[in-house]
Short mmCIF file of C-alpha atoms in Angstrom, two decimals:
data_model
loop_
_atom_site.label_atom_id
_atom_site.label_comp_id
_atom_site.label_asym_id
_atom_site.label_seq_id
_atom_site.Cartn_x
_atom_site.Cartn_y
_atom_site.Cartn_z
CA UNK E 1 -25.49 -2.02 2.96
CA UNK E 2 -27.68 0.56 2.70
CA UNK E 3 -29.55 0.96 -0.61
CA UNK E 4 -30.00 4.43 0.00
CA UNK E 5 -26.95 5.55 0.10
CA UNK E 6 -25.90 5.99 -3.34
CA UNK E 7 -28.63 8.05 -4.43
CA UNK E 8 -28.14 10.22 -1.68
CA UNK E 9 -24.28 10.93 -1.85
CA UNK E 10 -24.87 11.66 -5.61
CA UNK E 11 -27.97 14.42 -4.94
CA UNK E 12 -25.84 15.56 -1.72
CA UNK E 13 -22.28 16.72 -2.90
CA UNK E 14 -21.29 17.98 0.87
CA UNK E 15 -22.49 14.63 2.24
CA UNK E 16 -20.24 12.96 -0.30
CA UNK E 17 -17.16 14.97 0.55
CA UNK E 18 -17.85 14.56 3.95
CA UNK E 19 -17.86 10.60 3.74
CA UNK E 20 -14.53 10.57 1.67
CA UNK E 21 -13.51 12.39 4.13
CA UNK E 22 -14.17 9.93 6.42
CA UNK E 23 -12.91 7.11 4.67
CA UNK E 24 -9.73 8.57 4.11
CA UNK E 25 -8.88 9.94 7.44
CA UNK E 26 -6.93 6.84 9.72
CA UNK E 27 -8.37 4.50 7.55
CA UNK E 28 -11.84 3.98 9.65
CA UNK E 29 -13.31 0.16 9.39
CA UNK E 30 -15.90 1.29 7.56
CA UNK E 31 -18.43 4.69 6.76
CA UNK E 32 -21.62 4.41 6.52
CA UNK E 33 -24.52 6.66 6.13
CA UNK E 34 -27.77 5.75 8.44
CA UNK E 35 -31.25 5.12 7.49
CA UNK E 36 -32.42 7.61 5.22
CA UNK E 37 -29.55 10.08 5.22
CA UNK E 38 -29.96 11.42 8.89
CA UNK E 39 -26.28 10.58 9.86
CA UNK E 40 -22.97 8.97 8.91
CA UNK E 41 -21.29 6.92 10.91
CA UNK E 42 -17.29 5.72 11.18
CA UNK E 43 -16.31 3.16 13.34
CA UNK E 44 -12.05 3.36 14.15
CA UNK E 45 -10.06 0.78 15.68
CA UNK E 46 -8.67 3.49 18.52
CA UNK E 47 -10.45 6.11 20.88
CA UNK E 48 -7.18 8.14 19.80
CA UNK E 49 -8.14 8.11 15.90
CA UNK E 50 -11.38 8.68 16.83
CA UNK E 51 -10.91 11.59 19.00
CA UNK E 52 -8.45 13.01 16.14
CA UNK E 53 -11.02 12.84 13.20
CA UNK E 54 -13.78 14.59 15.68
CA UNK E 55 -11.09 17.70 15.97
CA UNK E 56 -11.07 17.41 12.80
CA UNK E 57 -14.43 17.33 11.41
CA UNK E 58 -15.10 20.23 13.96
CA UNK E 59 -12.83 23.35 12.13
CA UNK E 60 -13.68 21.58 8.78
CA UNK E 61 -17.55 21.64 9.12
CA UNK E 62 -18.51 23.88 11.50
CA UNK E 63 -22.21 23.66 10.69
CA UNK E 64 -22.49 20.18 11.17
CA UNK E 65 -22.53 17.80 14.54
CA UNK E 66 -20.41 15.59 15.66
CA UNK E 67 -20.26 13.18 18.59
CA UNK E 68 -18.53 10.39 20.03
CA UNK E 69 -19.64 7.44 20.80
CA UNK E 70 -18.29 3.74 22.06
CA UNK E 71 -19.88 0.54 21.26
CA UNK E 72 -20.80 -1.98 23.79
#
């Protein structure tokens, strides 16, 4: 858990929307924002839903990255 996070996602309302979006899209295992605020990060069950929510996130918030990534 990062302490952090709360206090960010209230000060930050498009970092907030952007985690419930997150959380909401194929039902990820979990959201979490990194460190200090830097990133968030969703971990899915499928490369598929994935691969769907990074389409997505890309016409949504086109001023923002977003990457792939698989765990080892």
């Amino acid at each position: 858990e990062n302490s952090l996070e709360p206090i960010v996602l209230s000060k930050y309302g498009k970092l907030r929307s952007i985690k419930s979006f997150l959380e909401n899209f194929s039902k990820p295992s979990f959201v979490r924002m990194t460190g200090s605020g830097s990133a968030l990060v969703a971990y899915f069950q499928s490369k598929h839903m994935c691969e769907n929510a990074k389409k997505i996130i890309d016409k949504k918030y086109k001023n923002y990255w977003c990457i792939l990534s698989k765990t080892i």
